[in-house]
Amino acid sequence: MTFQHWNLNIDAQSIATASLNRAGESTNALSRAVMEELGQLLDQLEREPPAGLIIRSGKAAGFVAGADIDEFSQLDTPEKGRQLVARGWDLFNRLAAVRYPTLALVRGHCLGGGLELALACRYILAVDEPGTKMALPEVMLGIFPGWGGMSRLPQRIGAPAALDMMLTGKGLDAVRAKKMGLADDCVPPRVMEMAARQLLLSNTPRRPLPFMQKMLSGPLKAVVAKGARKHVAKKARPEHYPAPYAIIDLWQKHDGNALAAPGVVERIIQSPTAKNLLRVFRLQERLKSFGKSNDAGGDFVARHVHVIGAGVMGGDIAAWCALRGLSVSLQDQDVTRIAPAIARAQRLFEKKLRQPLAVRAACDRLIPDPEGAGVAHADVVIEAIFENVEAKHALFKALEPKMKPQAILASNTSSLRLEDLRPVLVRPERLVGIHFFNPVAMMPLVEVVEAAGADPAAVRAACAFVRQIDKLPLPVKSAPGFLVNAVLAPYMLAAMQAVDRGIAPESIDAALLAFGMPMGPIELIDTVGLDIAMAAGQQLAGGAQAPRCLQERVTRQQLGKKAGQGFYTWNQGKPQRGPAPAAPAGLAEELVAPLIERTQRLVAEGIVADAELADAGVIFGTGFAPFTGGPLHREARLAQG
């Protein structure tokens, strides 16, 4: 039998290898056609059972990225939702029940339905390389893993760890997958073929769960579920994000079988949250598309980055680039100014990489460079010094003659116009803005700033670089505050004006958390720094008087989190809040309104290309409630009634 998406090969030892190479697509996804062909493939093997079956990817990149998102977006009736769940549930149960041993050879991303496919196999062999990642991220789309993942993942790694993965969408690399019992083994690419065949035919029993883990999935299931609900409630309200609560219920009450709870399937698939989070996913994919080249020359690829300015932003930008595999030279006036950034970088590497050899390699890629020797070798040069036009002029005049002709020259400025910075350059059209947000390691968005008359190739190269370091590039025009800071300024101003009216900071923050923001505006101001808020407000608030509550605290040097005192007292990095009196009705809508109005104006002025990109920037740059689909999308839906 010939398949369009699968290739089935049976060797002399009667080992069958089914390779998925979805036709016409760069990555594998489990579409209806792919699943139907897998069923036909199992039909064929049922007639002549092999000694074993290896399921793998036939593509260079990735195992399976998950279900077909386009098909999910077409679920407009409860029956279609039930059919989609049944398609994968029944097929993977059939795979799990075959008489011969089965093995999933996982190399690259193995996500959602892809991991559920792997879990239906007797063995999982993970290939140890940076691209291998195993996760059930359905909750990020407002849905649940309905093809057996809610049942089989707890059986493999225990209920607490499985719920943590399913409720957060967090992934595991190959080494962690083996350590936790998700993968039966972890091997380097050079031996994966041989290791797969050996494991497949080994008849090795699966590593049993420890006794206590079995108890947590059995008699103590209710205790685990209660703890999970309590943990989720700290981060997500059920009215905003129903999916994590549905996952807990389906696991506890139905052993992960969503078909046993058709009401839950209908409620989740038809929920506005699922539709809006699907929109956010598409917005994210659109951001990822920036920087991809349409010409024969291919994408810009950086190998060496030089950062000038080893302060919090410059040092953390350098550390992130080194973490993502680039060679980085970090320049400042002397080594003592660079040393704190190197120390922070080491802590980041230890947190993210865990393995001592990988941490050491990342540290070796980050080079203190007080003399600036790295400029001549850099593909990207990022200026991250203090916000002063004359200082940046002097730096750019010194840098430009030393740089490679096609290197990117970028400023991380957050408040200055590129048009004011570039007159000293021989090739002013090559200057771009690459504006990171603090904390660099946590914030996914980077604004790529284009000044009037900029070289489009330089802007595309900057976007490609941002994607290379695993951030989301948002092209914006050069204007005060660009997009993100420009929309945050009136929002924070409105919050502080509410404090001046006598509303408690705790009440303001509680109202915006209930609205769906990840952090209240007053806590955000404390985190940014009241002095920074004062300076930004003078530039971005359109001439409005600084709020009295801000002026008084800045005068007393109560500058927020970094000073231990701002609107809140800070202890060990956490704000100490008093009780929150009831906020006035409609307060959240009142405070969000200036943010929405400014976003609309920036779209109208062409600072950001369209409403979709504005929503993407505000969601990924400020954390604006993702379940709404973005501020402009939410506003449009409200206008429609």
XYZ file of C-alpha atoms in Angstrom:
641
model
C 0.000 0.000 0.000
C 1.263 3.496 -0.876
C 0.733 6.392 1.510
C 0.875 10.130 0.898
C 2.191 11.133 4.329
C 3.781 7.953 5.713
C 6.561 5.744 4.444
C 6.475 2.134 5.699
C 9.618 0.037 5.424
C 10.005 -3.536 6.717
C 13.567 -4.884 6.884
C 14.982 -8.398 6.795
C 14.520 -8.777 10.582
C 10.828 -7.967 10.162
C 11.233 -4.619 11.945
C 8.793 -2.099 10.504
C 9.698 1.592 10.399
C 6.894 4.093 9.823
C 8.297 7.524 8.913
C 5.944 10.501 8.959
C 6.692 13.090 6.275
C 3.547 15.182 5.916
C 3.249 16.109 2.263
C 3.546 19.774 1.352
C 4.457 20.937 4.863
C 7.761 21.827 6.534
C 6.726 20.275 9.861
C 4.668 17.241 10.820
C 1.193 17.708 12.272
C -1.517 15.140 12.911
C -4.168 16.162 10.405
C -7.224 14.052 9.620
C -5.453 12.649 6.534
C -2.300 11.760 8.510
C -4.374 9.997 11.187
C -6.459 8.091 8.622
C -3.292 6.847 6.950
C -1.854 5.744 10.299
C -5.017 3.690 10.799
C -4.537 2.112 7.369
C -0.898 1.426 8.196
C -1.960 -0.401 11.373
C -4.498 -2.355 9.299
C -1.680 -3.547 7.055
C 0.544 -4.531 9.984
C -2.360 -6.326 11.665
C -2.613 -8.647 8.651
C 1.121 -9.411 8.780
C 2.438 -8.478 12.231
C 6.084 -7.349 12.274
C 8.683 -8.150 14.936
C 8.290 -4.563 16.061
C 7.344 -1.055 14.872
C 9.448 2.106 15.058
C 7.571 5.382 14.532
C 9.766 8.325 13.597
C 9.814 11.544 11.619
C 10.825 11.613 7.987
C 11.622 15.329 8.194
C 14.895 16.990 9.097
C 13.249 19.097 11.804
C 11.102 17.697 14.547
C 9.061 14.589 15.381
C 5.454 15.883 15.422
C 4.388 19.437 16.303
C 0.906 18.344 17.418
C -2.577 18.330 15.944
C -3.458 20.390 12.891
C -4.330 23.829 14.267
C -6.305 24.730 11.138
C -8.644 21.788 11.712
C -9.158 22.773 15.332
C -10.189 26.283 14.287
C -12.994 24.780 12.189
C -14.766 23.137 15.144
C -18.059 25.042 15.086
C -20.330 22.393 16.653
C -20.059 20.163 19.752
C -20.324 17.054 17.571
C -17.290 18.069 15.506
C -15.369 18.567 18.745
C -16.351 15.119 20.000
C -15.353 13.562 16.674
C -11.928 15.221 16.808
C -11.302 13.888 20.318
C -12.562 10.398 19.371
C -10.327 10.287 16.288
C -7.118 10.445 18.301
C -8.381 8.653 21.425
C -9.525 5.570 19.507
C -6.536 5.437 17.147
C -3.913 5.763 19.872
C -5.705 3.209 22.060
C -5.516 0.862 19.101
C -1.781 1.551 18.703
C -1.210 0.945 22.412
C -2.961 -2.453 22.175
C -1.053 -3.992 19.249
C 0.599 -7.372 19.936
C 4.081 -6.398 18.722
C 6.436 -3.963 20.506
C 6.326 -0.328 19.397
C 8.828 2.500 19.832
C 8.689 6.246 19.185
C 12.062 7.620 18.079
C 11.797 11.249 19.182
C 14.201 13.708 17.619
C 13.283 17.385 17.748
C 9.985 18.845 18.947
C 7.418 16.318 20.136
C 4.428 18.369 21.183
C 0.760 17.886 21.981
C -0.697 15.126 19.834
C 2.848 14.188 18.861
C 3.685 13.329 22.460
C 0.357 11.524 22.829
C 1.342 9.425 19.799
C 4.692 8.641 21.442
C 2.985 7.802 24.756
C 0.838 5.222 22.970
C 4.018 3.328 22.062
C 5.570 0.786 24.429
C 8.938 2.572 24.348
C 10.074 6.178 23.852
C 13.682 6.801 22.795
C 14.723 10.469 22.998
C 17.594 11.812 20.911
C 19.871 14.042 22.977
C 20.286 17.267 21.024
C 19.212 20.871 21.668
C 16.087 20.724 19.490
C 14.482 17.792 21.292
C 11.603 18.957 23.462
C 8.628 16.981 24.761
C 5.521 18.777 26.004
C 1.740 18.813 26.193
C 1.113 22.547 25.605
C -2.608 22.316 24.783
C -3.480 24.404 27.845
C -1.737 27.344 26.148
C -4.419 27.147 23.446
C -7.219 26.897 25.984
C -7.840 23.190 25.315
C -6.763 19.829 26.796
C -4.717 16.803 25.606
C -7.633 14.583 24.613
C -5.850 11.777 22.748
C -4.695 9.812 25.772
C -2.074 12.156 27.215
C -4.087 12.883 30.356
C -4.168 9.149 31.070
C -0.770 7.873 29.885
C 1.530 10.686 31.022
C 0.651 10.241 34.748
C 1.189 6.485 34.327
C 4.710 7.126 33.087
C 6.008 9.939 35.306
C 3.522 10.117 38.188
C 0.521 12.368 38.677
C 2.175 15.474 40.234
C 4.821 15.805 37.514
C 2.319 15.013 34.761
C -0.169 17.589 36.003
C 2.603 20.165 36.230
C 3.469 19.555 32.568
C -0.158 19.600 31.415
C -1.220 22.630 33.466
C 1.735 24.814 32.491
C 2.650 23.531 29.020
C 6.276 23.256 30.158
C 8.513 20.932 28.173
C 11.348 18.531 28.905
C 14.587 18.088 27.017
C 15.852 14.586 26.249
C 17.962 14.239 29.405
C 15.169 15.403 31.711
C 12.662 13.205 29.889
C 14.781 10.139 30.653
C 15.431 11.198 34.238
C 11.698 11.626 34.902
C 10.759 8.364 33.206
C 9.001 9.876 30.208
C 11.666 8.518 27.860
C 12.992 5.000 28.371
C 16.422 6.072 27.189
C 18.289 9.070 25.828
C 21.032 8.665 23.210
C 23.142 10.872 20.925
C 22.108 11.116 17.260
C 24.992 8.976 15.977
C 23.679 5.815 17.670
C 19.925 6.439 17.584
C 19.173 3.923 14.811
C 20.989 1.068 16.517
C 19.677 2.017 19.966
C 16.105 2.125 18.671
C 16.291 -1.402 17.287
C 17.938 -2.767 20.431
C 15.383 -1.196 22.764
C 12.478 -2.254 20.545
C 13.455 -5.932 20.682
C 14.768 -5.920 24.263
C 11.445 -6.830 25.892
C 12.536 -4.508 28.699
C 9.670 -3.820 31.114
C 8.792 -0.199 31.738
C 10.296 1.267 34.881
C 7.559 0.968 37.523
C 6.353 4.026 39.388
C 7.464 4.196 43.018
C 4.867 3.092 45.555
C 4.045 6.637 46.664
C 3.500 7.767 43.072
C 1.054 4.899 42.574
C -0.802 6.030 45.692
C -1.012 9.590 44.331
C -2.644 8.268 41.163
C -4.946 5.945 43.126
C -6.258 6.333 46.676
C -4.772 9.843 47.055
C -5.985 11.129 43.691
C -8.419 13.576 45.270
C -5.642 15.080 47.396
C -3.450 15.641 44.337
C -6.350 17.162 42.403
C -7.207 19.512 45.268
C -3.601 20.697 45.493
C -3.444 21.197 41.727
C -6.630 23.279 41.730
C -5.294 25.436 44.546
C -2.029 25.985 42.666
C -3.803 26.844 39.393
C -6.132 29.261 41.173
C -3.134 31.412 42.152
C -2.390 32.083 38.480
C -5.589 31.603 36.472
C -9.219 32.331 37.193
C -11.639 29.661 35.943
C -13.810 32.243 34.190
C -10.754 33.399 32.208
C -8.930 30.090 31.695
C -11.244 27.063 32.087
C -8.903 24.532 30.435
C -6.546 23.804 33.375
C -9.514 23.126 35.645
C -10.996 20.816 32.997
C -7.703 18.894 32.777
C -7.721 18.295 36.534
C -11.362 17.178 36.500
C -10.924 14.869 33.510
C -7.866 13.233 35.079
C -9.453 12.854 38.515
C -12.967 11.775 37.534
C -12.543 10.088 34.132
C -8.896 8.914 34.053
C -8.227 11.396 31.255
C -10.993 10.167 28.953
C -12.665 13.329 27.678
C -15.261 11.302 25.765
C -16.713 10.290 29.134
C -17.510 13.964 29.803
C -19.066 15.393 26.616
C -20.226 18.487 28.479
C -16.625 19.386 29.294
C -15.560 18.880 25.672
C -18.332 21.166 24.472
C -17.651 23.830 27.085
C -13.929 24.013 26.372
C -13.978 23.802 22.585
C -16.781 26.363 22.303
C -15.312 28.742 24.890
C -14.255 32.281 23.864
C -10.953 31.630 25.630
C -10.026 28.781 23.282
C -10.884 30.894 20.231
C -8.920 33.877 21.554
C -5.873 31.832 22.582
C -5.877 30.244 19.138
C -5.778 33.799 17.779
C -2.839 34.589 20.067
C -1.046 31.491 18.775
C -1.501 32.714 15.209
C -0.267 36.166 16.186
C 2.825 34.550 17.673
C 3.405 32.612 14.463
C 3.108 35.843 12.492
C 5.774 37.483 14.666
C 7.999 34.454 14.129
C 7.667 34.894 10.360
C 9.440 38.269 10.380
C 13.044 38.097 9.282
C 12.567 35.100 7.011
C 14.218 35.852 3.698
C 12.367 35.642 0.411
C 15.495 35.828 -1.712
C 18.082 33.244 -2.698
C 20.573 34.594 -0.193
C 18.735 33.006 2.720
C 18.231 34.300 6.242
C 20.751 36.479 8.050
C 22.673 34.349 10.571
C 24.776 35.871 13.352
C 27.707 34.046 14.905
C 29.260 36.800 17.007
C 27.476 39.559 18.945
C 29.208 42.544 20.532
C 27.342 44.429 23.282
C 28.482 47.812 24.602
C 27.224 48.580 28.097
C 27.337 45.945 30.832
C 24.507 47.355 32.940
C 21.354 45.402 33.699
C 20.025 45.560 30.133
C 23.298 45.243 28.222
C 24.652 42.505 30.464
C 21.439 40.504 30.316
C 21.187 40.879 26.521
C 24.737 39.536 26.236
C 23.943 36.642 28.577
C 20.827 35.693 26.619
C 22.721 35.678 23.316
C 25.397 33.426 24.831
C 22.711 31.138 26.242
C 21.278 30.782 22.729
C 24.640 29.590 21.400
C 26.279 32.742 20.019
C 29.768 34.002 20.794
C 29.421 37.289 22.671
C 31.893 40.003 23.619
C 30.722 42.411 26.341
C 32.309 45.854 26.528
C 32.323 48.475 29.257
C 34.857 50.916 30.681
C 36.700 48.280 32.716
C 36.462 44.672 33.904
C 35.005 45.635 37.280
C 31.936 47.061 35.527
C 31.574 43.874 33.488
C 32.000 41.442 36.414
C 28.435 41.767 37.860
C 26.966 40.988 34.420
C 29.161 37.889 34.115
C 28.011 36.726 37.563
C 24.337 37.204 36.628
C 24.949 35.340 33.378
C 26.397 32.361 35.230
C 23.287 32.151 37.410
C 21.096 32.293 34.295
C 23.089 29.517 32.615
C 22.896 27.309 35.711
C 19.127 27.814 35.946
C 18.415 27.206 32.264
C 20.999 24.595 31.283
C 21.473 22.539 34.472
C 24.224 20.373 32.973
C 27.708 21.513 34.158
C 29.344 21.045 30.749
C 26.638 23.077 29.018
C 26.952 25.810 31.665
C 30.712 25.901 31.183
C 30.348 26.132 27.406
C 27.920 29.058 27.727
C 30.270 30.844 30.127
C 33.111 30.346 27.636
C 31.017 31.985 24.910
C 30.602 35.197 26.964
C 33.865 37.172 26.806
C 34.643 40.314 28.855
C 35.999 42.832 26.346
C 36.795 46.226 27.933
C 38.925 47.225 24.927
C 36.179 46.501 22.388
C 38.229 44.118 20.253
C 35.112 42.103 19.419
C 33.592 44.897 17.320
C 35.665 43.966 14.260
C 34.445 40.347 14.355
C 30.787 40.938 15.245
C 27.824 40.290 12.983
C 25.629 42.279 15.366
C 26.749 45.258 17.488
C 24.263 46.360 20.155
C 24.628 49.666 21.978
C 23.109 49.564 25.480
C 24.696 52.549 27.241
C 22.865 55.287 29.174
C 20.235 57.396 27.405
C 22.247 60.407 26.239
C 22.359 61.539 22.609
C 25.877 63.012 22.756
C 27.319 59.881 24.387
C 25.739 57.658 21.753
C 27.018 59.945 18.970
C 30.573 59.616 20.239
C 30.224 55.843 20.517
C 28.739 55.389 17.033
C 31.467 57.529 15.417
C 34.084 55.290 17.024
C 32.284 52.030 16.214
C 31.340 52.424 12.555
C 34.857 52.366 11.020
C 35.712 49.156 12.926
C 32.600 47.170 11.948
C 32.224 44.618 9.163
C 30.360 46.184 6.204
C 27.226 44.007 6.530
C 27.120 43.878 10.327
C 24.013 45.147 12.095
C 24.462 48.286 14.180
C 21.649 48.438 16.720
C 20.622 50.577 19.650
C 18.655 49.267 22.608
C 17.353 52.761 23.334
C 13.888 52.843 24.834
C 13.265 56.581 24.676
C 15.397 58.258 21.986
C 14.533 58.629 18.309
C 16.890 56.805 15.960
C 16.741 59.826 13.645
C 18.459 61.828 16.405
C 21.167 59.198 16.925
C 22.308 58.500 13.363
C 23.481 61.833 11.848
C 27.103 61.061 12.834
C 27.110 57.819 10.811
C 28.516 57.485 7.297
C 25.770 54.921 6.574
C 22.900 56.162 8.759
C 20.411 53.901 6.984
C 22.074 50.845 8.576
C 21.157 51.841 12.163
C 18.196 49.947 13.619
C 16.636 49.692 17.032
C 16.580 46.329 18.790
C 14.637 47.083 21.949
C 14.591 44.357 24.607
C 12.417 44.425 27.714
C 13.404 43.811 31.306
C 13.866 41.091 32.492
C 15.438 39.985 29.213
C 15.295 36.260 30.002
C 11.538 36.360 30.695
C 10.117 38.815 28.169
C 9.520 37.185 24.758
C 9.009 40.337 22.680
C 11.712 42.505 21.090
C 10.770 45.652 19.179
C 12.735 46.066 15.941
C 12.692 49.801 15.298
C 12.832 51.238 11.801
C 13.726 54.890 11.313
C 12.608 56.848 8.268
C 14.722 55.886 5.274
C 16.210 52.816 6.952
C 17.702 50.072 4.808
C 15.010 47.354 4.570
C 17.740 44.693 4.445
C 19.087 45.893 7.799
C 15.597 45.736 9.336
C 15.036 42.206 7.974
C 18.440 41.125 9.272
C 17.595 42.538 12.714
C 14.328 40.582 12.732
C 16.177 37.418 11.692
C 18.678 37.931 14.523
C 15.852 38.335 17.055
C 14.325 35.058 15.862
C 17.733 33.387 15.987
C 17.949 34.085 19.727
C 14.416 32.732 20.204
C 12.604 36.026 20.744
C 9.588 37.455 18.907
C 10.421 40.420 16.635
C 7.831 43.180 16.298
C 8.639 45.739 13.578
C 7.740 49.286 14.689
C 8.486 52.776 13.429
C 10.736 55.144 15.320
C 8.579 57.225 17.674
C 8.662 58.029 21.408
C 8.049 54.816 23.354
C 7.612 52.810 20.121
C 4.586 50.582 20.903
C 4.904 48.884 24.285
C 6.211 51.746 26.427
C 3.930 54.166 24.609
C 0.800 52.213 25.607
C 2.016 51.453 29.137
C 2.636 55.135 29.984
C -1.028 56.293 29.954
C -2.093 53.071 31.704
C 0.373 53.591 34.559
C -0.477 57.305 34.679
C -4.182 56.510 35.082
C -3.367 54.044 37.899
C -1.338 56.650 39.802
C -4.050 59.268 39.287
C -6.420 56.789 40.926
C -4.023 56.638 43.916
C -4.133 60.445 44.059
C -7.940 60.166 44.244
C -7.576 58.062 47.390
C -7.943 54.551 45.986
C -5.573 52.108 47.714
C -2.762 50.645 45.557
C -3.883 47.182 46.717
C -7.408 47.805 45.406
C -6.106 49.015 42.041
C -3.861 45.998 41.583
C -6.588 43.587 42.708
C -9.017 45.067 40.172
C -6.576 44.655 37.281
C -5.616 41.140 38.334
C -9.315 40.277 38.296
C -9.487 41.817 34.821
C -6.811 39.335 33.722
C -3.540 41.255 33.842
C -0.521 39.220 35.026
C 0.540 42.018 37.390
C -1.231 45.073 38.740
C -0.123 48.490 37.424
C 1.085 49.752 40.801
C 3.262 46.685 41.350
C 4.495 47.136 37.761
C 5.528 50.741 38.507
C 7.365 49.590 41.638
C 9.105 46.884 39.581
C 10.123 49.248 36.758
C 11.319 51.890 39.251
C 9.561 55.112 40.178
C 12.425 57.225 38.826
C 12.139 55.424 35.468
C 8.362 55.921 35.520
C 8.887 59.634 36.217
C 11.342 60.047 33.342
C 9.222 58.030 30.917
C 6.096 59.877 31.955
C 7.670 63.249 31.224
C 8.305 62.100 27.663
C 5.244 59.944 26.964
C 2.392 61.392 29.029
C 1.674 64.198 26.586
C 2.466 67.030 28.985
C 0.323 65.691 31.826
C 1.343 66.671 35.348
C 3.205 63.916 37.200
C 0.875 62.385 39.820
C 1.371 63.686 43.338
C 1.866 60.173 44.742
C 4.764 59.639 42.321
C 6.456 62.982 42.954
C 6.325 62.538 46.729
C 7.869 59.076 46.651
C 10.629 60.047 44.214
C 11.489 63.026 46.441
C 11.823 60.608 49.390
C 13.925 58.245 47.203
C 11.269 55.541 47.561
C 12.012 54.255 44.088
C 10.266 50.884 44.241
C 11.509 47.313 44.355
C 15.186 48.192 43.884
C 15.062 50.542 46.910
C 12.949 48.219 49.086
C 10.192 50.825 49.254
C 7.871 52.380 46.697
C 4.111 52.168 46.674
C 4.719 48.907 48.538
C 7.361 47.786 50.996
C 9.454 45.047 49.359
C 10.876 42.104 51.268
C 13.023 39.452 49.547
C 11.779 40.586 46.160
C 8.069 40.427 47.064
C 5.655 43.319 47.728
C 4.111 43.398 51.188
C 0.487 44.297 50.594
C -2.124 45.347 53.082
C -5.784 44.361 52.776
C -7.436 45.509 49.542
C -10.614 47.546 50.123
C -13.301 47.057 47.502
C -12.460 48.981 44.337
C -15.025 51.304 42.732
C -17.177 49.597 40.101
C -15.670 49.793 36.626
C -12.183 50.738 37.839
C -10.371 48.170 35.690
C -12.191 49.287 32.524
C -11.405 52.911 33.377
C -7.674 52.247 33.761
C -7.369 50.034 30.682
C -9.179 52.559 28.471
C -6.150 54.871 27.980
C -4.013 51.866 26.974
C -6.570 50.839 24.360
C -6.958 54.389 23.063
C -3.188 54.830 22.704
C -2.906 51.464 20.920
C -5.600 52.512 18.448
C -3.819 55.809 17.825
C -0.462 54.114 17.181
C -2.073 51.858 14.586
C -3.709 54.872 12.943
C -0.344 56.685 12.886
C 1.403 53.694 11.316
C 3.824 53.149 14.214
C 2.769 49.512 14.064
C 1.493 48.096 10.789
C -1.979 46.872 11.781
C -4.307 45.977 14.638
C -3.213 42.331 14.708
C 0.433 43.259 15.249
C -0.581 45.854 17.825
C -2.481 43.171 19.756
C 0.519 40.834 19.482
C 2.888 43.508 20.761
C 0.698 44.479 23.713
C 0.091 40.833 24.703
C 3.708 39.680 24.457
C 5.210 42.987 25.600
C 2.931 43.862 28.529
C 1.175 40.573 29.335
C -2.237 42.054 28.481
C -4.817 39.353 29.290
C -4.228 36.761 26.522
C -7.656 35.180 26.993
C -9.187 38.359 25.522
C -7.274 37.962 22.239
C -5.666 41.395 22.690
C -6.891 44.906 23.532
C -8.095 45.875 20.042
C -9.674 42.474 19.407
C -11.479 42.717 22.746
C -12.654 46.234 21.942
C -13.962 45.132 18.544
C -15.855 42.197 20.096
C -17.434 44.486 22.696
C -18.475 46.890 19.958
C -20.180 44.016 18.151
C -22.124 43.185 21.308
